CSV table of C-alpha atoms in Angstrom, one decimal:
chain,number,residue,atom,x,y,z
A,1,UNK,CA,55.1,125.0,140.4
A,2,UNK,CA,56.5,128.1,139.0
A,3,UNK,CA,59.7,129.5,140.3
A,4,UNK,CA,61.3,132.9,141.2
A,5,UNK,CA,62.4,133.8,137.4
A,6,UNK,CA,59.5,132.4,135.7
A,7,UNK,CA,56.8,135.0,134.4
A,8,UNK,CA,53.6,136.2,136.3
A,9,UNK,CA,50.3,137.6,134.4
A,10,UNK,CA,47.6,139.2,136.6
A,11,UNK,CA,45.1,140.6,134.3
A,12,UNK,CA,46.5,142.4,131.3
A,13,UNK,CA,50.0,142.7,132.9
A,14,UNK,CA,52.8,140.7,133.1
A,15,UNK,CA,56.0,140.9,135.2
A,16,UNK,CA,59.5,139.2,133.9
A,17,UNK,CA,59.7,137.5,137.2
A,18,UNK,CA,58.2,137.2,140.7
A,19,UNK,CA,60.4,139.9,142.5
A,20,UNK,CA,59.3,142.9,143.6
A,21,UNK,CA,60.7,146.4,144.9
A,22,UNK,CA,58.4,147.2,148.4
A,23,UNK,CA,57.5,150.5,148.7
A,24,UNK,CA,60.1,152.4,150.3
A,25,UNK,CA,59.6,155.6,152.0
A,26,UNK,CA,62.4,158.0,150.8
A,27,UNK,CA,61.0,161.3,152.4
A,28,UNK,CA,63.1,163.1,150.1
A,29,UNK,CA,60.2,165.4,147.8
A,30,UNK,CA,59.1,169.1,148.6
A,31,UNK,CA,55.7,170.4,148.5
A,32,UNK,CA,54.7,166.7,147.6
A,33,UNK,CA,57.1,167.0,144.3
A,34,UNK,CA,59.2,164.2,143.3
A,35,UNK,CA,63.3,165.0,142.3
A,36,UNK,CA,66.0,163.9,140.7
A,37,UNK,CA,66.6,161.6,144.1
A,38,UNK,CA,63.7,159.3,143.1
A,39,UNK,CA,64.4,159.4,139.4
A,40,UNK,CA,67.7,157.8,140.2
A,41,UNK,CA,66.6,155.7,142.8
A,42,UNK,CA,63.5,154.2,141.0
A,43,UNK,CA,65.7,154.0,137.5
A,44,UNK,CA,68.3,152.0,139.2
A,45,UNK,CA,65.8,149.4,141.3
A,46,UNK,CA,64.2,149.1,138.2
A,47,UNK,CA,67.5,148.1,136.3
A,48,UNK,CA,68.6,145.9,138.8
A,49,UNK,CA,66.1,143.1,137.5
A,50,UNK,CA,63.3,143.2,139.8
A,51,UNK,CA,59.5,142.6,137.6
A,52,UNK,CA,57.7,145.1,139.5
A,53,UNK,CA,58.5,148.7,141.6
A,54,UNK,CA,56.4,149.8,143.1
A,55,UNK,CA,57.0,153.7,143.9
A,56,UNK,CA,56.8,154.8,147.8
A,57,UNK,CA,53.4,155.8,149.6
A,58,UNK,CA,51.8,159.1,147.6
A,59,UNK,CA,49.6,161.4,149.8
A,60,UNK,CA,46.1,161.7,148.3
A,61,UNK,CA,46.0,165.7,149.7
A,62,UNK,CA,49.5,167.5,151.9
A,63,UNK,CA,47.2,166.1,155.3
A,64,UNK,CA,47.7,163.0,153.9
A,65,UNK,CA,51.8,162.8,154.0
A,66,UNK,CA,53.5,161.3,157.1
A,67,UNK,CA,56.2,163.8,157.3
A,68,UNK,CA,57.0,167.0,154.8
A,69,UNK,CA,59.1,164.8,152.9
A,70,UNK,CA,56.6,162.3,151.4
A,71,UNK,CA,55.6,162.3,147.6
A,72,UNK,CA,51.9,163.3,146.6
A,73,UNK,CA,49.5,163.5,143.9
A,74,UNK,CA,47.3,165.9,144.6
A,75,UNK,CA,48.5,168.3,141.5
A,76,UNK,CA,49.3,167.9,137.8
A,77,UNK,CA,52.9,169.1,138.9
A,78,UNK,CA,53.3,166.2,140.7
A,79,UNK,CA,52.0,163.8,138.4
A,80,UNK,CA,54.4,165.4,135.4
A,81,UNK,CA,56.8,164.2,137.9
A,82,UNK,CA,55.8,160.7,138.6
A,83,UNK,CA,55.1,160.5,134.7
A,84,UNK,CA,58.5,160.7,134.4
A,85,UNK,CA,59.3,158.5,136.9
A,86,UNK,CA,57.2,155.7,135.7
A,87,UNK,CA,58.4,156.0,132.6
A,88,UNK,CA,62.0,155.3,133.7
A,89,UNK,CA,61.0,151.6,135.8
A,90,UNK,CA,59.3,150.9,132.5
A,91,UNK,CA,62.6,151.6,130.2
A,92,UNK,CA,64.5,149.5,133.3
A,93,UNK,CA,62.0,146.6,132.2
A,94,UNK,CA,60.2,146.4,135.2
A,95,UNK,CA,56.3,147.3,135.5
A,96,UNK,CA,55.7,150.7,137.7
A,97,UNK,CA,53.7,150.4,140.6
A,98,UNK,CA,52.8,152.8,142.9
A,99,UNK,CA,51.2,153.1,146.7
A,100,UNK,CA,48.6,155.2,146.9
A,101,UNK,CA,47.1,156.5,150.6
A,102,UNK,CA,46.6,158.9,153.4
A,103,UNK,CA,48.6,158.7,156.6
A,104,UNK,CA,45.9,159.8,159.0
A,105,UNK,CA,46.9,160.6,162.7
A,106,UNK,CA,50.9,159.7,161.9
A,107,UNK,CA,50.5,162.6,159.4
A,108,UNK,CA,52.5,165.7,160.6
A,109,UNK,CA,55.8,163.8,161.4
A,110,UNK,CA,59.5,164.5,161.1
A,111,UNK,CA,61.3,162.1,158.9
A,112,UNK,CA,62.8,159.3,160.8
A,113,UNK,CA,66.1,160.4,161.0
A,114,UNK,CA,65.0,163.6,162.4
A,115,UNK,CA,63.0,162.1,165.3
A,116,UNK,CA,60.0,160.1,164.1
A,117,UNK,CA,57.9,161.6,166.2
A,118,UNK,CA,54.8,164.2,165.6
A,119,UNK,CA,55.7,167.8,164.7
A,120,UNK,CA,54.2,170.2,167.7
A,121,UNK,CA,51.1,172.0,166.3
A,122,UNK,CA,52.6,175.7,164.7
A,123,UNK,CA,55.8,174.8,163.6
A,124,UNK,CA,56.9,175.3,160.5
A,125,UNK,CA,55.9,171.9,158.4
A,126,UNK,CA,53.6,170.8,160.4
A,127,UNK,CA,49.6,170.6,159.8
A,128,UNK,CA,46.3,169.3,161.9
A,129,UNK,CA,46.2,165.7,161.1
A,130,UNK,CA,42.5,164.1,161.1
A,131,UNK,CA,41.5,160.3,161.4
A,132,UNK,CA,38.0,158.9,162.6
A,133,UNK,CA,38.2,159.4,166.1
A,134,UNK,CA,40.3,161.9,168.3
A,135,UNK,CA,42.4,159.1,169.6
A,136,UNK,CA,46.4,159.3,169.3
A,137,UNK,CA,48.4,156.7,168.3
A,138,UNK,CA,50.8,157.5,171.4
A,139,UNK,CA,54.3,157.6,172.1
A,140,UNK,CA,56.1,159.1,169.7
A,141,UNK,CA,52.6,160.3,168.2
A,142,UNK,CA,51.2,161.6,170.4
A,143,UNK,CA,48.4,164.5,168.9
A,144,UNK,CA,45.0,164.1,169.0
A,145,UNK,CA,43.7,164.4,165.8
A,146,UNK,CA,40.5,165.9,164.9
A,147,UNK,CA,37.3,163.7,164.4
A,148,UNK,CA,36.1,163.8,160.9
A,149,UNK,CA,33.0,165.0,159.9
A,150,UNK,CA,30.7,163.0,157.5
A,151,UNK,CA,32.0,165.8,154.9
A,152,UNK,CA,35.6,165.1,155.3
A,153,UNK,CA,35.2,161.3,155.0
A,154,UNK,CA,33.5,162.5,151.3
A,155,UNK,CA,35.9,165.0,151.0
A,156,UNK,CA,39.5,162.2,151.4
A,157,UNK,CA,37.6,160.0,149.3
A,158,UNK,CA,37.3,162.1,145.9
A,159,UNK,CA,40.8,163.1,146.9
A,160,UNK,CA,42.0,159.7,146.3
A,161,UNK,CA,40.1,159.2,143.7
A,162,UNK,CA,41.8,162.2,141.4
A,163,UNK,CA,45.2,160.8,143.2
A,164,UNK,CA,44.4,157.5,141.2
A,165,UNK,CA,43.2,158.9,137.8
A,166,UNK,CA,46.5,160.6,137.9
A,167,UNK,CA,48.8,157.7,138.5
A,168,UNK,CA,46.3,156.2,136.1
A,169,UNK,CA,47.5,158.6,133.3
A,170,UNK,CA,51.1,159.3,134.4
A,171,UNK,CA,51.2,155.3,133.0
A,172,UNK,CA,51.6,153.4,136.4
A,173,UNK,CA,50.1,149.7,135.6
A,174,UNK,CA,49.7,148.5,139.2
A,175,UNK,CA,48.1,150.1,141.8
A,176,UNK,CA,48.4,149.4,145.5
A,177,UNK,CA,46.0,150.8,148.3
A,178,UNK,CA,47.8,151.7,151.3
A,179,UNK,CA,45.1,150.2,153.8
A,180,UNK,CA,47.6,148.9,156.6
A,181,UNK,CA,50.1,150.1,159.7
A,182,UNK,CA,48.1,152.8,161.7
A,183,UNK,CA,47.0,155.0,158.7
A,184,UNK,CA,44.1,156.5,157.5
A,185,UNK,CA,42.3,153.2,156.2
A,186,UNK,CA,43.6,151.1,158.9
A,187,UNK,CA,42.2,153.5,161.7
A,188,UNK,CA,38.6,153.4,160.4
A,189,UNK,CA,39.2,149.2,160.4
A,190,UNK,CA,40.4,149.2,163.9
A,191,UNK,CA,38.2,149.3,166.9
A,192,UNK,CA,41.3,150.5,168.5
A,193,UNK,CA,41.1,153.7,166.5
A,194,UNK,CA,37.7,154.0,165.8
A,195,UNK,CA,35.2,154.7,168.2
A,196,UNK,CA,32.8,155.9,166.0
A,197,UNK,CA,29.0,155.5,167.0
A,198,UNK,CA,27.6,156.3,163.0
A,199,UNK,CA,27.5,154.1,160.2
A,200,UNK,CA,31.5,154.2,160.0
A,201,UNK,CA,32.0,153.1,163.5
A,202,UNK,CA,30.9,149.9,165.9
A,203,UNK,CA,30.3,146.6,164.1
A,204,UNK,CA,32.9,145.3,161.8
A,205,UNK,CA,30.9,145.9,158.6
A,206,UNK,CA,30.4,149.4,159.9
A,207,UNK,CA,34.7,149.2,160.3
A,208,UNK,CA,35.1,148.3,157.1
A,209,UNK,CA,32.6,150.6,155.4
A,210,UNK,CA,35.5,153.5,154.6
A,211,UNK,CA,37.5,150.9,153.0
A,212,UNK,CA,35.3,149.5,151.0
A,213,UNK,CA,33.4,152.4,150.1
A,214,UNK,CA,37.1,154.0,149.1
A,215,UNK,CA,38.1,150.7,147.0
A,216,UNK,CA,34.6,150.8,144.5
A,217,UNK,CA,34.9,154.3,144.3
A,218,UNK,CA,38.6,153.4,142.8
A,219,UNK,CA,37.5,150.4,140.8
A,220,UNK,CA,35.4,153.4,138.9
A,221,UNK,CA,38.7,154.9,138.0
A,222,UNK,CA,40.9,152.2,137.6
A,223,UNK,CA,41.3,150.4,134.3
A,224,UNK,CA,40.5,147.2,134.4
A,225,UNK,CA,43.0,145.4,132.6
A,226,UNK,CA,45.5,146.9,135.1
A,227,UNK,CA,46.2,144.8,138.4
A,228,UNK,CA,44.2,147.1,141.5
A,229,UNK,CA,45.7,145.5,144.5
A,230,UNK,CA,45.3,146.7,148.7
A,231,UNK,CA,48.0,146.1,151.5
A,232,UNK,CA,45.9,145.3,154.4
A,233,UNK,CA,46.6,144.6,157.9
A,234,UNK,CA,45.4,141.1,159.6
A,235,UNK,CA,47.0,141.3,162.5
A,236,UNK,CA,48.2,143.9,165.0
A,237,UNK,CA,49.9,141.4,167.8
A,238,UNK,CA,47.9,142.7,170.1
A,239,UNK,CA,44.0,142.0,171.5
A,240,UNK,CA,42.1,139.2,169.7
A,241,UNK,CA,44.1,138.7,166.8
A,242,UNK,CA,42.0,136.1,165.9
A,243,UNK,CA,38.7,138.1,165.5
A,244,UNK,CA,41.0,140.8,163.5
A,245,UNK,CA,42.0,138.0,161.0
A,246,UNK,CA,38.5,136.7,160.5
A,247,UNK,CA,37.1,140.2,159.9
A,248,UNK,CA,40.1,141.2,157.3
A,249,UNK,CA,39.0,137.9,155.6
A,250,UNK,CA,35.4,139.0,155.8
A,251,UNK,CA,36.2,142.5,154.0
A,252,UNK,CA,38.4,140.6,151.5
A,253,UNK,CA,35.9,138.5,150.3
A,254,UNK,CA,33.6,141.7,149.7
A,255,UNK,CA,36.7,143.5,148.0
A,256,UNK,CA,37.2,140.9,145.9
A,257,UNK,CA,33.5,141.0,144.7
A,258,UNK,CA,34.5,144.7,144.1
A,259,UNK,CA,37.3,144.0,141.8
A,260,UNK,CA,40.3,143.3,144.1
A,261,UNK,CA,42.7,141.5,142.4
A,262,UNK,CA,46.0,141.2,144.8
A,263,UNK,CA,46.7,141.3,148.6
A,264,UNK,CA,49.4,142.2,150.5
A,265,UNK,CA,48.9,140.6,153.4
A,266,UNK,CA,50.6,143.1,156.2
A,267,UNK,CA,50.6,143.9,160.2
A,268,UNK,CA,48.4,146.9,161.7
A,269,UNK,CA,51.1,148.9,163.6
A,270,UNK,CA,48.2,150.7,165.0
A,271,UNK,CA,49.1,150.5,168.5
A,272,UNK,CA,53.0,151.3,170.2
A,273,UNK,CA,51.8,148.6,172.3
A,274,UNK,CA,51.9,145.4,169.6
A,275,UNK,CA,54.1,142.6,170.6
A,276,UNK,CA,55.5,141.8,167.0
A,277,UNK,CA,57.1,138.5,166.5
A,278,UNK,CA,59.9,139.7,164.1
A,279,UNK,CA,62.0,137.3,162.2
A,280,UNK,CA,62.4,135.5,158.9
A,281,UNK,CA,59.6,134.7,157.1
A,282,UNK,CA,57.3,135.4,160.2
A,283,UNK,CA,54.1,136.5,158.6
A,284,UNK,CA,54.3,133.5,155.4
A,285,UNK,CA,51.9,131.4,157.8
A,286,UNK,CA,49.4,134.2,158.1
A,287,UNK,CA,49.3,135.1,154.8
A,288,UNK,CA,48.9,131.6,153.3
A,289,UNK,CA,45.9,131.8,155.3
A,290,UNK,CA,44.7,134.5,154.4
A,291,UNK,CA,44.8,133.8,150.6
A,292,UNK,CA,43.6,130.4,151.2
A,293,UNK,CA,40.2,131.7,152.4
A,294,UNK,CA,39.7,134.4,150.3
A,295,UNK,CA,41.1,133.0,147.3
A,296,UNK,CA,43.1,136.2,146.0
A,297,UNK,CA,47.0,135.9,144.7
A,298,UNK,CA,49.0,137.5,147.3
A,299,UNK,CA,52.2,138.2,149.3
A,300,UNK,CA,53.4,139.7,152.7
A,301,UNK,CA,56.1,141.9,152.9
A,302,UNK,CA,57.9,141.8,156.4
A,303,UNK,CA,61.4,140.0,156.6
A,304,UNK,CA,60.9,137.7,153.4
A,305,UNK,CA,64.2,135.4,153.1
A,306,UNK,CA,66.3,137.3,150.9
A,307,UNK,CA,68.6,134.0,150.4
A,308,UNK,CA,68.0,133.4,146.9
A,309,UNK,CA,67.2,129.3,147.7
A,310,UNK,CA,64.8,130.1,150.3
A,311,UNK,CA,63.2,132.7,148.4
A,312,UNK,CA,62.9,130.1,145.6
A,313,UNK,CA,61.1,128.0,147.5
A,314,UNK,CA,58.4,130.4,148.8
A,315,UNK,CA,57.3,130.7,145.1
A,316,UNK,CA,57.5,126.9,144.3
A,317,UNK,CA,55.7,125.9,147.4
A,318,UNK,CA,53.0,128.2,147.0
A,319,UNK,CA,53.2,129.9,149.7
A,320,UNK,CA,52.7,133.5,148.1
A,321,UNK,CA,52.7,134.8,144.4
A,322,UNK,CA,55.5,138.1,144.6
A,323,UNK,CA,58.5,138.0,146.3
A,324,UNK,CA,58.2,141.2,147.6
A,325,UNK,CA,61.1,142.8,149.2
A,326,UNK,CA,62.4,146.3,150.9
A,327,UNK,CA,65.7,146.4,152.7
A,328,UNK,CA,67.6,143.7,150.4
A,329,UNK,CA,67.3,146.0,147.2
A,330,UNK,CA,68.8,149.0,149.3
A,331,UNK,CA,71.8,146.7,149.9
A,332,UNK,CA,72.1,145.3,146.5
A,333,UNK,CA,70.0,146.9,144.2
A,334,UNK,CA,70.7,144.5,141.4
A,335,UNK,CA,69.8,141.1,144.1
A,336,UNK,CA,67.6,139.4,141.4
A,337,UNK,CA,71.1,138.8,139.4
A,338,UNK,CA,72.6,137.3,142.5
A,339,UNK,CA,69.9,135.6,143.1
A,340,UNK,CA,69.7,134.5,139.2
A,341,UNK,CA,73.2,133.2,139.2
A,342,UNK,CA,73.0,131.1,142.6
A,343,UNK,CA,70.1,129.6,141.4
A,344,UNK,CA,71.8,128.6,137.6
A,345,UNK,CA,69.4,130.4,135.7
A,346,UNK,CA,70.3,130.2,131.8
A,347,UNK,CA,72.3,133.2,131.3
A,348,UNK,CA,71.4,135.4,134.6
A,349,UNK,CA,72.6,139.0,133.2
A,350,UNK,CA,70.5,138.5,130.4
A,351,UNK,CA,67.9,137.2,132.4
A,352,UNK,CA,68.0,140.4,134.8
A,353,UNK,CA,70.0,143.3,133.9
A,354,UNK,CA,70.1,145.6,130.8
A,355,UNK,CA,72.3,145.3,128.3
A,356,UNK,CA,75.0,148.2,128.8
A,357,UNK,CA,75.2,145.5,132.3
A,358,UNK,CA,74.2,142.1,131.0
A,359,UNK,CA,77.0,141.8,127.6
A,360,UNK,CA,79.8,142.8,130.0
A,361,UNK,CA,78.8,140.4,132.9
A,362,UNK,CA,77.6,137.9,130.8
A,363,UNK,CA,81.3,136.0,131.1
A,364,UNK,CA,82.3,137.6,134.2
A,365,UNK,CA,83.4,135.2,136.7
């Protein structure tokens, strides 16, 4: 079996190695405008060795961002912005990637740091956040947001569309649907969210309809030589987990007929009320399962072993296809050359870094 440092190809792209950069929420951009924080940030994950970054979620439309601070694409100034950015990963040798989606009724949030919780309605920064039923998440979140209308369903959708023909042209080469953890997509697919009674709501093919409907109306856009993937939630950790799992499977299975060509197999966080089972490695069974019966490449991206002999071994025993990992890169942002060296790969600078780093490392001990 391959290992961690051996090439992957999916479609007309190919990564250096199996690791990947999650998306990371910096909730550092303006108006939706990226600046000079992410071009540093993205230029040095890329650098660090990693095969694949994949930038932070972009809001489709400014009702789509979780808090002020996320990054959009709902302008050509934005996308001039991103261009450059994805142009940076590329000259750090890693393929950009970006996450693509709409934070339904989370939207209107301060940044964590500032609270985490739902900005009241009139205060500066804030917005009315929509999702498919006027049901709030709770807690922290605790708005109502407004039902949408048959119109605004249309209306999200063509904004995502124009959000991926500009990542499209700004040069991005993987694409990720954010269709997970309590946003937009995920609270159409949950009957926790969705208490629809039209032809979006009710049964699970009714559920699933905005996704998919959302996904082919992308696969119209999307080059096809270019890797057009979805993070989906399976699970929530709460109700009948099992029913949830067999109708993500269910709307795999039709996405893949669509032109799906990756999962990331991920956790619903659509209720405060989820028991979550965290620790090492915790989702790997699921996710095996997952791509077992659907028969898509994947990954999962919750508390992967960032040990670089455990890691190895996820990839050699096939348990997913990407090492995909968050936290770890914040920490060390050049990990794959830590990881390349305890694992004796032939020359690990050269193997990870660029050379300004690899010549002098090369014979550091």
């Amino acid at each position: 079996m391959a290992g961690l440092f051996d090439p992957y190809s999916l479609k007309g792209v190919t990564l250096r190695n199996r690791v990947v950069v999650s998306p990371m929420c910096q909730y550092m951009a303006k108006d939706g405008l990226a600046n000079d924080w992410h071009k540093v940030h993205y230029a040095s994950l890329a650098r660090g060795g990693a095969g694949l970054v994949i930038v932070e979620a972009t809001a489709v439309s400014p009702e789509g961002r979780i808090t002020w601070g996320d990054m959009g694409l709902w302008n050509d100034a934005q996308a001039e912005m991103l261009r450059e950015i994805a142009a940076a990963i590329k000259t750090g040798g890693a393929v950009p990637g970006i996450q693509i989606g709409h934070a339904g009724r989370k939207a209107s949030a301060n940044r964590p740091w500032e609270g985490d919780d739902h900005l009241a309605e009139g205060q500066p920064n804030s917005w009315t956040t929509i999702a498919p039923s006027p049901i709030a998440f709770g807690k922290n979140l605790p708005r109502v947001p407004r039902e949408m209308t048959l119109e605004d369903i249309r209306r999200v959708q063509a904004d995502t569309v124009r959000a991926v023909e500009r990542a499209r042209d700004a040069g991005f080469e993987w694409l990720q649907m954010h269709f997970a953890h309590g946003y937009l997509a995920q609270n159409f697919f949950s009957p926790v969210s969705n208490q629809r009674t039209d032809t979006y709501g009710g049964s699970a093919v009714n559920r699933a309809r905005y996704l998919l409907e959302t996904l082919m109306a992308v696969r119209m856009v999307w080059p096809e030589e270019r890797p057009l993937t979805v993070r989906l939630s399976v699970v929530e950790f709460y109700g009948d987990d099992e029913a949830m799992m067999n109708e993500a499977v269910a709307l795999l299975r039709q996405m893949k007929k669509a032109g799906l060509d990756f999962v990331d197999v991920s956790i619903g966080f659509n209720t405060p009320e989820a028991q979550i089972p965290w620790g090492e490695n915790f989702m790997i069974e699921t996710a095996q399962k997952v791509l077992k019966q659907t028969g898509l490449p994947g990954t999962t991206s919750w508390y992967l072993s960032s040990q670089p002999q455990k890691a190895d071994a996820l990839i050699r025993g096939g348990k997913i296809d990407l090492l995909t990992l968050g936290r770890p890169f914040l920490v060390n942002p050049h990990w794959p050359y830590r990881a390349a060296r305890e694992l004796k790969i032939k020359n690990p600078s050269w193997a990870t870094l660029p050379a300004p780093y690899a010549h002098w490392l090369a014979d550091y001990r």
